[in-house]
XYZ file of C-alpha atoms in Angstrom:
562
model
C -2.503 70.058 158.932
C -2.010 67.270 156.271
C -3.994 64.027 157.464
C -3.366 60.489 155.499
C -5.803 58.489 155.789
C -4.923 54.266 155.778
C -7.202 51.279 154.414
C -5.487 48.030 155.086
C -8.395 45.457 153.858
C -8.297 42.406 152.402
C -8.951 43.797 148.966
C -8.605 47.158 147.570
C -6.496 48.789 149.971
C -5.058 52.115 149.497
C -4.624 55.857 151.233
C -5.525 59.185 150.360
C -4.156 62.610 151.709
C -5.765 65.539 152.824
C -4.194 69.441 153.963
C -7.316 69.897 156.362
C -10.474 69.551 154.208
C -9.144 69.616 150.959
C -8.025 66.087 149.202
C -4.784 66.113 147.249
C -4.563 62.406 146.612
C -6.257 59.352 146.621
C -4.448 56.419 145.508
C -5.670 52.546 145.138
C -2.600 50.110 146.201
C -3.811 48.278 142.861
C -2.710 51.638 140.736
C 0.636 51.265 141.435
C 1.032 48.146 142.063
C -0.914 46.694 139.146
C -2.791 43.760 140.699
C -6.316 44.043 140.510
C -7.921 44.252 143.838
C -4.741 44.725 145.539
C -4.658 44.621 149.408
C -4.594 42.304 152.050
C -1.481 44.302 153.649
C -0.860 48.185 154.482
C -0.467 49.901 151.452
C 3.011 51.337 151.789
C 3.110 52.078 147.689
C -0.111 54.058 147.926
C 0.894 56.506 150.723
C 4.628 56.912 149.137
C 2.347 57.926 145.634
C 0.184 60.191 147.612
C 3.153 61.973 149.636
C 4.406 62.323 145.573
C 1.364 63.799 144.092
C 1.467 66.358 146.770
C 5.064 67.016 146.958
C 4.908 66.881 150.087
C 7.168 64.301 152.954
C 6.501 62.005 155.814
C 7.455 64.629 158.509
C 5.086 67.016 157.172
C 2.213 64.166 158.199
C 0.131 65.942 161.173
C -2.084 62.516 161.610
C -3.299 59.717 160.601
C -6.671 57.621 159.807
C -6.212 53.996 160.049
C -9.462 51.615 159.016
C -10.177 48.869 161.326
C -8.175 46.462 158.491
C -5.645 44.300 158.482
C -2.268 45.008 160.452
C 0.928 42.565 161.563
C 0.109 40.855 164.149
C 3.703 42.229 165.601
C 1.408 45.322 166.100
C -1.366 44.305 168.411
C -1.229 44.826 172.203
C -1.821 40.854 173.115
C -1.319 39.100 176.242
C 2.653 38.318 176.849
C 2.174 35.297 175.437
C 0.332 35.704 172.251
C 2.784 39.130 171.807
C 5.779 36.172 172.010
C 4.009 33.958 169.474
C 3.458 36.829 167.007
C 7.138 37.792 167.107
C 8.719 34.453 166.763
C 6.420 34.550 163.558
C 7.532 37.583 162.451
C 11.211 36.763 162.602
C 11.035 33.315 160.950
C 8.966 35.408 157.734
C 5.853 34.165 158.487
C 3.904 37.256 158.830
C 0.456 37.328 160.035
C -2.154 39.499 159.487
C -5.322 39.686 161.331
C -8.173 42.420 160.796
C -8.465 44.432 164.060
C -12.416 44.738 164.261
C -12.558 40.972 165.040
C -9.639 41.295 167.257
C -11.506 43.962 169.248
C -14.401 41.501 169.684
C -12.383 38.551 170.737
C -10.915 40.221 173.180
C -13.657 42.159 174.403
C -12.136 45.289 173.539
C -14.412 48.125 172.391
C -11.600 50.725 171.631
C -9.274 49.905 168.514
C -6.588 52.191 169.855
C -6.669 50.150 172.735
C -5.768 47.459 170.410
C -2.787 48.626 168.337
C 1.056 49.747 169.338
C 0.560 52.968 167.034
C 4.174 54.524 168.066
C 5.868 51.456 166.962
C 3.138 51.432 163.312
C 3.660 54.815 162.826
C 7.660 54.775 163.258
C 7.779 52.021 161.119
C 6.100 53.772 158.180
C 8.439 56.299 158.908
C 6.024 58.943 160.383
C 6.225 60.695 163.537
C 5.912 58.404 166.259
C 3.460 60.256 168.492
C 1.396 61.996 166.047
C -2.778 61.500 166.635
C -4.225 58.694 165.600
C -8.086 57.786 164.713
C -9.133 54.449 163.611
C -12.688 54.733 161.437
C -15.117 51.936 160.964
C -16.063 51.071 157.738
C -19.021 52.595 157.817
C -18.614 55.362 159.380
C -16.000 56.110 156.658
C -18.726 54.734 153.963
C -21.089 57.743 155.140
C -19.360 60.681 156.070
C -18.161 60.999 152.534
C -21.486 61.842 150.766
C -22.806 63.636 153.508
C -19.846 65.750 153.392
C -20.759 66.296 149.697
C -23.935 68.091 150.623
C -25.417 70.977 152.917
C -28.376 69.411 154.676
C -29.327 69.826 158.225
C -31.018 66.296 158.522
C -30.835 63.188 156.586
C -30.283 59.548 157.096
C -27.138 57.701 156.202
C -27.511 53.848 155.098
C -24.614 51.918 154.613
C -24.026 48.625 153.602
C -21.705 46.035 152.848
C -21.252 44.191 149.717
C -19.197 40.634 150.527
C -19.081 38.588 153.500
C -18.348 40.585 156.174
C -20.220 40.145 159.715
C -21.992 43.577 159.653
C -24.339 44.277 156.713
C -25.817 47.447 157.122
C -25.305 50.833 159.574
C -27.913 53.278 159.846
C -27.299 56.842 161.096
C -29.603 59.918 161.753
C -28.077 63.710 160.996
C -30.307 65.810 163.450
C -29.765 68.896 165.486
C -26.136 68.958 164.780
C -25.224 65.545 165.879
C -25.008 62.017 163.773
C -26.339 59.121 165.731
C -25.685 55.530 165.148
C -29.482 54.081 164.679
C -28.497 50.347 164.959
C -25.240 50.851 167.015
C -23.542 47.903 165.455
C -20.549 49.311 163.320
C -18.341 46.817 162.628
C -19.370 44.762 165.680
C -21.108 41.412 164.535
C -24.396 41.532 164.600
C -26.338 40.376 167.787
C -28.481 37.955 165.924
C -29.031 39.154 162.769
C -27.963 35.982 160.862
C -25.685 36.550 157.424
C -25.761 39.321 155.492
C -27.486 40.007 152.141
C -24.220 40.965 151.146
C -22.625 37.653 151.234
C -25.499 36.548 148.971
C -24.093 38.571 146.316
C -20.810 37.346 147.583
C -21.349 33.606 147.052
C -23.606 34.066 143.881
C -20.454 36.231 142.100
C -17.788 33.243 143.351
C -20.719 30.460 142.519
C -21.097 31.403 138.204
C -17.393 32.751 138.057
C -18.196 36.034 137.498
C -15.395 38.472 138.000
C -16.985 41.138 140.445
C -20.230 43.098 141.178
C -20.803 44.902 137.899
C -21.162 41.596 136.130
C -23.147 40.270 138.248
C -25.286 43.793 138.315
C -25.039 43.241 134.310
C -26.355 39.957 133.955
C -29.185 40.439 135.888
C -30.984 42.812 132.983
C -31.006 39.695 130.790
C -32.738 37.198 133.441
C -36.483 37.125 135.447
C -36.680 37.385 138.861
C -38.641 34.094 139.295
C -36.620 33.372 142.599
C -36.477 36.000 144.234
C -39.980 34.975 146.601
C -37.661 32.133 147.556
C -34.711 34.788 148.463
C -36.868 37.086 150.886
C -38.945 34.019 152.166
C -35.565 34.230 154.561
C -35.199 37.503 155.105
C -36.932 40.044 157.228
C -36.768 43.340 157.879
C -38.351 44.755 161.398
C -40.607 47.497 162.692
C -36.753 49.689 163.010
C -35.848 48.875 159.395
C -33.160 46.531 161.019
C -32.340 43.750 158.173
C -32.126 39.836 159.575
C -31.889 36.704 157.752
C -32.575 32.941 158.759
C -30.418 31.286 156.312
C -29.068 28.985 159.133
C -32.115 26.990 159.057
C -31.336 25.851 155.630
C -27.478 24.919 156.844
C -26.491 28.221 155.839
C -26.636 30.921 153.165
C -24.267 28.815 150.988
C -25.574 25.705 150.607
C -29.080 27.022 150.448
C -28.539 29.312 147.894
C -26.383 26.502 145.735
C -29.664 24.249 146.033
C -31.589 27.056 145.325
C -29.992 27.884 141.785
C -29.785 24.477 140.802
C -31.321 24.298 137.103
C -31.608 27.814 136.669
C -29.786 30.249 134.131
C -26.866 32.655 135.461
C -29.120 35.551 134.578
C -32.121 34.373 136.339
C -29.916 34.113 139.546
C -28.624 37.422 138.834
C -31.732 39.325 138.417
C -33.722 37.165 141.452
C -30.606 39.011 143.849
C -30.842 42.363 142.151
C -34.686 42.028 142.811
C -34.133 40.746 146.257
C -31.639 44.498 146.769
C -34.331 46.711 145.472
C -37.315 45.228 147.589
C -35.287 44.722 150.609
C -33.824 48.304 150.679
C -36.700 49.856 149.363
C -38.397 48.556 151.865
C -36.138 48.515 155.134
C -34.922 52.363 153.844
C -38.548 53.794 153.524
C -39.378 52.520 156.851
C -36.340 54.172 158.633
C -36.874 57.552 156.292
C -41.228 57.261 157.383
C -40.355 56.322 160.398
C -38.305 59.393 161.782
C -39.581 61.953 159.197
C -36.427 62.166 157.045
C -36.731 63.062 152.832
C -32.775 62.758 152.361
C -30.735 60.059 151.821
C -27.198 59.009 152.056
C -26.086 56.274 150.908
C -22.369 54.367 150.990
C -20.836 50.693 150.802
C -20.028 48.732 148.197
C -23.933 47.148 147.871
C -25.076 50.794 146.771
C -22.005 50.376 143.691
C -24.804 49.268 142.163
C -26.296 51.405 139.522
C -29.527 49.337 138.975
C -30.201 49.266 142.893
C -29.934 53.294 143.133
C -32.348 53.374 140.243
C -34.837 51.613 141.726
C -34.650 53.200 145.182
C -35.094 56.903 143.433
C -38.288 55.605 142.185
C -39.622 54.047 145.068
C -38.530 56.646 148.047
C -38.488 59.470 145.986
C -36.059 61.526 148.475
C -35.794 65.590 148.374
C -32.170 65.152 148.383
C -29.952 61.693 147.743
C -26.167 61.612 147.946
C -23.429 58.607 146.978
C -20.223 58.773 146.683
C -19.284 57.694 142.770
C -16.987 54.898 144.221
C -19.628 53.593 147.103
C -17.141 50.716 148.427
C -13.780 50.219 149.551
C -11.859 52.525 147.250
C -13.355 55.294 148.941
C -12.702 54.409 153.152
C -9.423 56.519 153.097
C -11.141 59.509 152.034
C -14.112 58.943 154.342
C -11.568 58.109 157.197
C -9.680 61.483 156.839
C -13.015 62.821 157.394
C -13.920 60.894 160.711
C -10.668 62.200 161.771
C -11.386 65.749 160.946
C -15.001 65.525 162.779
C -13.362 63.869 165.818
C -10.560 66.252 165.776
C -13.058 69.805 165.249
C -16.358 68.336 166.729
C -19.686 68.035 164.431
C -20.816 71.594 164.341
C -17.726 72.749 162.946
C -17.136 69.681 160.654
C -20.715 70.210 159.021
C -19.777 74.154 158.555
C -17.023 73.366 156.543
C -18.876 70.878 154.266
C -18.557 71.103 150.380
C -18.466 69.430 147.516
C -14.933 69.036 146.714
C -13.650 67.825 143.598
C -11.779 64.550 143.005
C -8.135 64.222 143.958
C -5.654 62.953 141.586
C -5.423 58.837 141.637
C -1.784 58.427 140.377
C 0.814 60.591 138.417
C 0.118 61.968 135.320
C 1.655 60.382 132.108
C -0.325 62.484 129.730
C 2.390 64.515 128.417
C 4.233 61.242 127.605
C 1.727 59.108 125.161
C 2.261 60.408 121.753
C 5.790 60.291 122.185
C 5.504 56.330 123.636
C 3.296 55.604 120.250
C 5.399 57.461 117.896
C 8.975 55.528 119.562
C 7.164 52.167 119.177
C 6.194 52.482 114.993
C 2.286 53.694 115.404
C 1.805 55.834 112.734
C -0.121 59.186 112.988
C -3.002 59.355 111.330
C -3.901 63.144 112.244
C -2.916 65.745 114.317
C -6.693 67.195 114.348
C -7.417 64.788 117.031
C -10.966 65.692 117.532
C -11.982 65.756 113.686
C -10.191 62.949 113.140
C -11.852 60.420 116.216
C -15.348 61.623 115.488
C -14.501 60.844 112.034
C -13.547 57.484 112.704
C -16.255 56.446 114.983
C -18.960 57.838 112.661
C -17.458 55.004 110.499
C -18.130 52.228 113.044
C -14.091 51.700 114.502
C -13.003 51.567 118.116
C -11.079 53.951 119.131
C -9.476 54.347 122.786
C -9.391 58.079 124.434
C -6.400 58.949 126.256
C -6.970 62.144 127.427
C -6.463 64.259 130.610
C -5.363 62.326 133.731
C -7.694 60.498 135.546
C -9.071 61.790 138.451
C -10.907 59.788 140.881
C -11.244 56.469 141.864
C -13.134 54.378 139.193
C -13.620 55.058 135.240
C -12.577 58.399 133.747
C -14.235 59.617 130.690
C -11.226 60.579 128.866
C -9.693 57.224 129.352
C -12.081 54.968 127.767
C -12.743 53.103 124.656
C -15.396 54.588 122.549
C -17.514 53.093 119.733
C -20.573 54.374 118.298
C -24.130 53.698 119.657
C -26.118 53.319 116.667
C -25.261 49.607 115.890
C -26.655 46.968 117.735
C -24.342 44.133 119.081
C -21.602 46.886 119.227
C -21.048 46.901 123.180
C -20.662 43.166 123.239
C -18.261 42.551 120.515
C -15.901 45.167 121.802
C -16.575 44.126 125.420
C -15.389 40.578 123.652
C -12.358 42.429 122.963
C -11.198 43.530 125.760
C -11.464 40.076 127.361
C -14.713 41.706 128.947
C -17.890 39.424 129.819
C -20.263 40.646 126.635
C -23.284 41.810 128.397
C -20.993 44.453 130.492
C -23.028 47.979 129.983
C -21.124 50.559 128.157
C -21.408 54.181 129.388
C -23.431 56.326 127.342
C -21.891 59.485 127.290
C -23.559 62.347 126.232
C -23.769 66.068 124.879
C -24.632 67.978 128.199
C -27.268 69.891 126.375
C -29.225 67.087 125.111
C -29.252 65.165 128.544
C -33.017 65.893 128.899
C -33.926 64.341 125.273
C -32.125 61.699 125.877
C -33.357 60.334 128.914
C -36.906 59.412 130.017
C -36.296 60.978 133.703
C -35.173 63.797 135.006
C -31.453 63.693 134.494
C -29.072 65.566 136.738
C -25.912 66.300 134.667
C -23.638 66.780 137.839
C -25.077 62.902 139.469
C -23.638 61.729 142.457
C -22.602 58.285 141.277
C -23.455 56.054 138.242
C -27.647 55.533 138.152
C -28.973 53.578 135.795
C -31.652 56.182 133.927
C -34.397 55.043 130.964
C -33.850 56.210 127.497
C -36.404 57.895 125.559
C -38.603 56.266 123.602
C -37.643 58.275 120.375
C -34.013 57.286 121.035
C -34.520 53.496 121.325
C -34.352 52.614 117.719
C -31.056 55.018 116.981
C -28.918 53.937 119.929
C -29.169 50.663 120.168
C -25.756 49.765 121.453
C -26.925 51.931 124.962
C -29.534 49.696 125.777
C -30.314 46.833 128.483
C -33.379 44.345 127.551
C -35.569 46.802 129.782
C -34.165 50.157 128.278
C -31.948 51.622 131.427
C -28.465 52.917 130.086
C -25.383 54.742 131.970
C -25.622 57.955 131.068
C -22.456 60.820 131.759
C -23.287 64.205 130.454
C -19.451 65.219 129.327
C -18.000 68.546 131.293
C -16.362 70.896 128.939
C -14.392 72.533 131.579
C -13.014 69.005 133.074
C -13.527 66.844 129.949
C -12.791 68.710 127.311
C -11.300 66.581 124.921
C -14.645 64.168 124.918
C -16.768 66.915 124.681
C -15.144 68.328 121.433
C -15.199 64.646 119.969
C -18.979 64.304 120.991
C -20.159 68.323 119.314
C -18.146 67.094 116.509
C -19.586 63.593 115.777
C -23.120 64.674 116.647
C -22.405 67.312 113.295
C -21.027 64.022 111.140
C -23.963 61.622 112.119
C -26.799 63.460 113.766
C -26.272 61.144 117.012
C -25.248 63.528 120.540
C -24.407 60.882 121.994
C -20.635 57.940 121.862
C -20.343 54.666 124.149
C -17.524 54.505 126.409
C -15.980 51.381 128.029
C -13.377 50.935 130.762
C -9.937 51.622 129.304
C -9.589 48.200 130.846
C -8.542 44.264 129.724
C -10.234 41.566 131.735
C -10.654 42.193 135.288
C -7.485 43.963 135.517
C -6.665 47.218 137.011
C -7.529 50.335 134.395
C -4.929 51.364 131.856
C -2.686 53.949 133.242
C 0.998 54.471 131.516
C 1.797 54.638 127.937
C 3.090 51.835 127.568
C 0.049 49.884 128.885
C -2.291 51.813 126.572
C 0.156 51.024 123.252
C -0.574 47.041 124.038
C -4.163 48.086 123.115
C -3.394 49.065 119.737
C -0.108 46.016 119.433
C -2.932 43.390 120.056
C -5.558 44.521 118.214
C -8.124 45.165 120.862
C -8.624 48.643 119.360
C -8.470 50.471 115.777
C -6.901 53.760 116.778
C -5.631 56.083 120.306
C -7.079 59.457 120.598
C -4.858 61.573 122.555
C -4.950 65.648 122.953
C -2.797 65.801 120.397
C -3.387 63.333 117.870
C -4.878 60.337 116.435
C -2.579 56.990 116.161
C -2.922 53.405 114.697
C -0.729 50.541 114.653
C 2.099 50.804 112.607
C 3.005 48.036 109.829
């Protein structure tokens, strides 16, 4: 059966297909669309891409995963009157949408199929009208992808929210075949839990103009935590590991936290948040993990995108087993969705027999074939058709040089569509951050020869990580790769995969012969805060506005053309 799974939320919408437990696509609404954080809507463009990855049609849909997210209000089975209200709406253009968790809850409706006409939804996104239907939670969706990743009989599952949505965290237990809601709130609002932490990080992103998470994840390595005392002063974590804040005493989270950082640096706000994340997880997770004898951990939501944060909790838990999903937030709820439909569909036994690590579906169409041509057309003249030789060549001698390799897979940064630079010059990462219209202190990715992860690195370094974790560099490195480093030492390492990055793995053997260094930095192929470089076309503006020296491809090496 081929199952699509829907996100309709307010930003990053998108869908992903599966033919039972194998994923075939996975597309953002913002790749084809092209607007960064694209959503607010149901992300017609993303299933139409992932019904053309897979070559497959609408009538070959078996069912569907919807997200409690936004939908037309045309959609919603309302009172008479409300139903009337809606349509008159609708017919004059002004089209509502409202997000169907809240809609649940103000009408005292616990079941979101309850909630939603799906014949008339589905027929109008021209699938079969009465084919089954599952709406998933967010979190739900945000941890039955990792766990699906491993084998493990028991674990707990922590989820939480980054923004300023009602329900911060979930916690779930995986024991004697069955997954239990711990806190039972899902995406109900919270009893009395007061606002999230999330919307902290929220209002403190909005507050210095900072354009998402990473930045403000970023900053934080160049700041001291000196209020971060005043942060947890109003927050409070109880004997169940259940997380509650009081900010309403201060006339809310908002106002408190703008008096709060008055006088203070960006970066000391920054890093008193990131500090608040690490002792209030640390803490709240170790209780939950102490309290019901459980040494793995699963972890999912956009708080946990955070590669600082996972750091941090390694070190202080110190789990047997720990799973995230590379993209922790909302990128990855149709994937997780398609699961919750597959577990409801099969039961749990079955759905944790058929775990496995599976690997990551195609996030648009692939346009590889078609770069050197696009460069060659538009006057860039080719500089070498040794492509490998020729881009270690040129980053031994300090240029910028932008990989487009194979298609990216996945749903954030691919290593063979970055920008690399070399790692031995300090001030390097910021100046071609500056470049790319990037803020300066973003961290580049250190990527690295897969044999010499464990010199490299201070830890323990798994080569085939979860997610993005923030690991120490060796002492012995410090002084040669300075470009890798945050003020306290932690870098992103990626040991490159021959077998599924093979281009970057040639470039990195060969430049470790030319200048004794196994290791390049990689950032976003990426201007501003807009969606990553996909087509040709897009990547050739990086070389027509000078924002790079040369394009890599599989085939050759290009500059810009007189």
């Amino acid at each position: 059966m081929l199952v699509l799974g829907i996100h309709s939320g307010w930003q990053d919408a998108g869908a992903a297909l599966f033919d039972e437990y194998r994923p075939l696509a996975a597309v953002p609404l913002s790749r084809v669309t092209g607007v960064a954080h694209d959503g607010g809507r149901l992300p017609v463009e993303a299933i139409a891409e992932c019904l053309e990855i897979a070559g497959v049609t609408r009538r070959d849909i078996g069912g569907v995963a919807f997200s409690h997210g936004l939908f037309p209000s045309r959609y919603y089975t309302l009172p008479l009157t409300r139903r009337l209200g809606r349509r008159l709406r609708t017919i004059i253009g002004r089209v509502k949408h409202t997000n169907l968790a809240e809609e649940c809850l103000r009408h005292g409706r616990e079941a979101a199929e309850a909630m939603i006409d799906t014949e008339t939804l589905l027929g109008e996104l021209g699938l079969g009208r009465h084919l089954p239907v599952r709406f998933y939670s967010r979190h739900t969706a945000y941890g039955l992808l990792p766990l699906f990743q491993t084998d493990w009989q028991e674990a707990l599952l922590f989820t939480a929210d980054a923004g300023g949505d009602a329900v911060a965290c979930d916690a779930r237990i995986l024991r004697y075949g069955r997954l239990a809601s711990f806190f039972g709130e899902d995406d109900a609002a919270p009893k009395d839990g007061g606002e999230p932490v999330g919307r902290l990080i929220a209002l403190a992103i909005e507050g210095l103009g900072l354009p998402d998470m990473a930045a403000l994840v970023a900053l934080s390595a160049y700041g001291e935590p000196m209020l971060a005392q005043a942060l947890l002063a109003h927050i409070h974590i109880d004997g169940e590991g259940r997380i509650r804040t009081d900010f309403e005493k201060e006339g809310g989270a908002a106002k408190w936290l703008r008096r709060l950082a008055e006088g203070h640096s960006p970066a000391v706000v920054a890093a008193s948040l990131q500090k608040m994340l690490e002792d209030v997880f640390g803490e709240a997770i170790g209780r939950l993990m102490e309290r019901h004898g459980l040494r793995n951990l699963v972890l999912g939501g956009g708080l946990f995108a955070n590669p600082r944060l996972l750091h941090s909790l390694i070190e202080r838990l110190n789990p047997d087993g720990f799973a995230v999903h590379p993209d922790a937030g909302d990128l990855s709820l149709p994937l997780g969705g398609v699961l919750h439909f597959l577990q409801a569909r099969d039961g749990m036994e079955e759905w944790l027999r058929r775990r496995r690590p599976f690997p990551d579906p195609p996030s648009g169409r692939d346009y590889g074939a078609d770069i050197d041509p696009v460069l060659g057309n538009a006057g860039c003249r080719l500089v070498s058709q040794d492509a490998v030789q020729a881009a270690a060549a040129l980053l031994n001698a300090g240029k910028v040089v932008a990989l487009y390799g194979r298609q990216a897979f996945g749903l954030r940064d691919h290593a063979e569509r970055s920008v690399l630079f070399t790692a031995g010059e300090a001030g390097m990462a910021g100046a071609v951050n500056a470049q790319l219209d990037r803020p300066e202190m973003m961290p580049p990715v250190l990527y690295l020869q897969r044999q010499r992860a464990s010199d490299l690195l201070e830890t323990p370094f798994s080569a085939a990580a979860p997610a993005r974790i923030a690991e120490p560099l060796a002492k012995i490195w410090r002084g040669r790769l300075p470009a890798a480093m945050a003020p306290d030492f932690l870098c992103l390492p990626h040991a490159a995969d021959p077998d599924q990055e093979p281009l970057l793995a040639a470039i990195l053997d060969a430049y470790a012969e030319l200048s004794g260094l196994p290791a390049i930095m990689g950032l976003p192929l990426q201007i501003g805060a807009g969606v990553p470089i996909d087509t040709p076309a897009d990547a050739l503006r990086l070389l027509q506005e000078g924002r790079v020296d040369y394009i890599a491809t599989e085939q050759a090496v290009w500059e810009r053309g007189e």
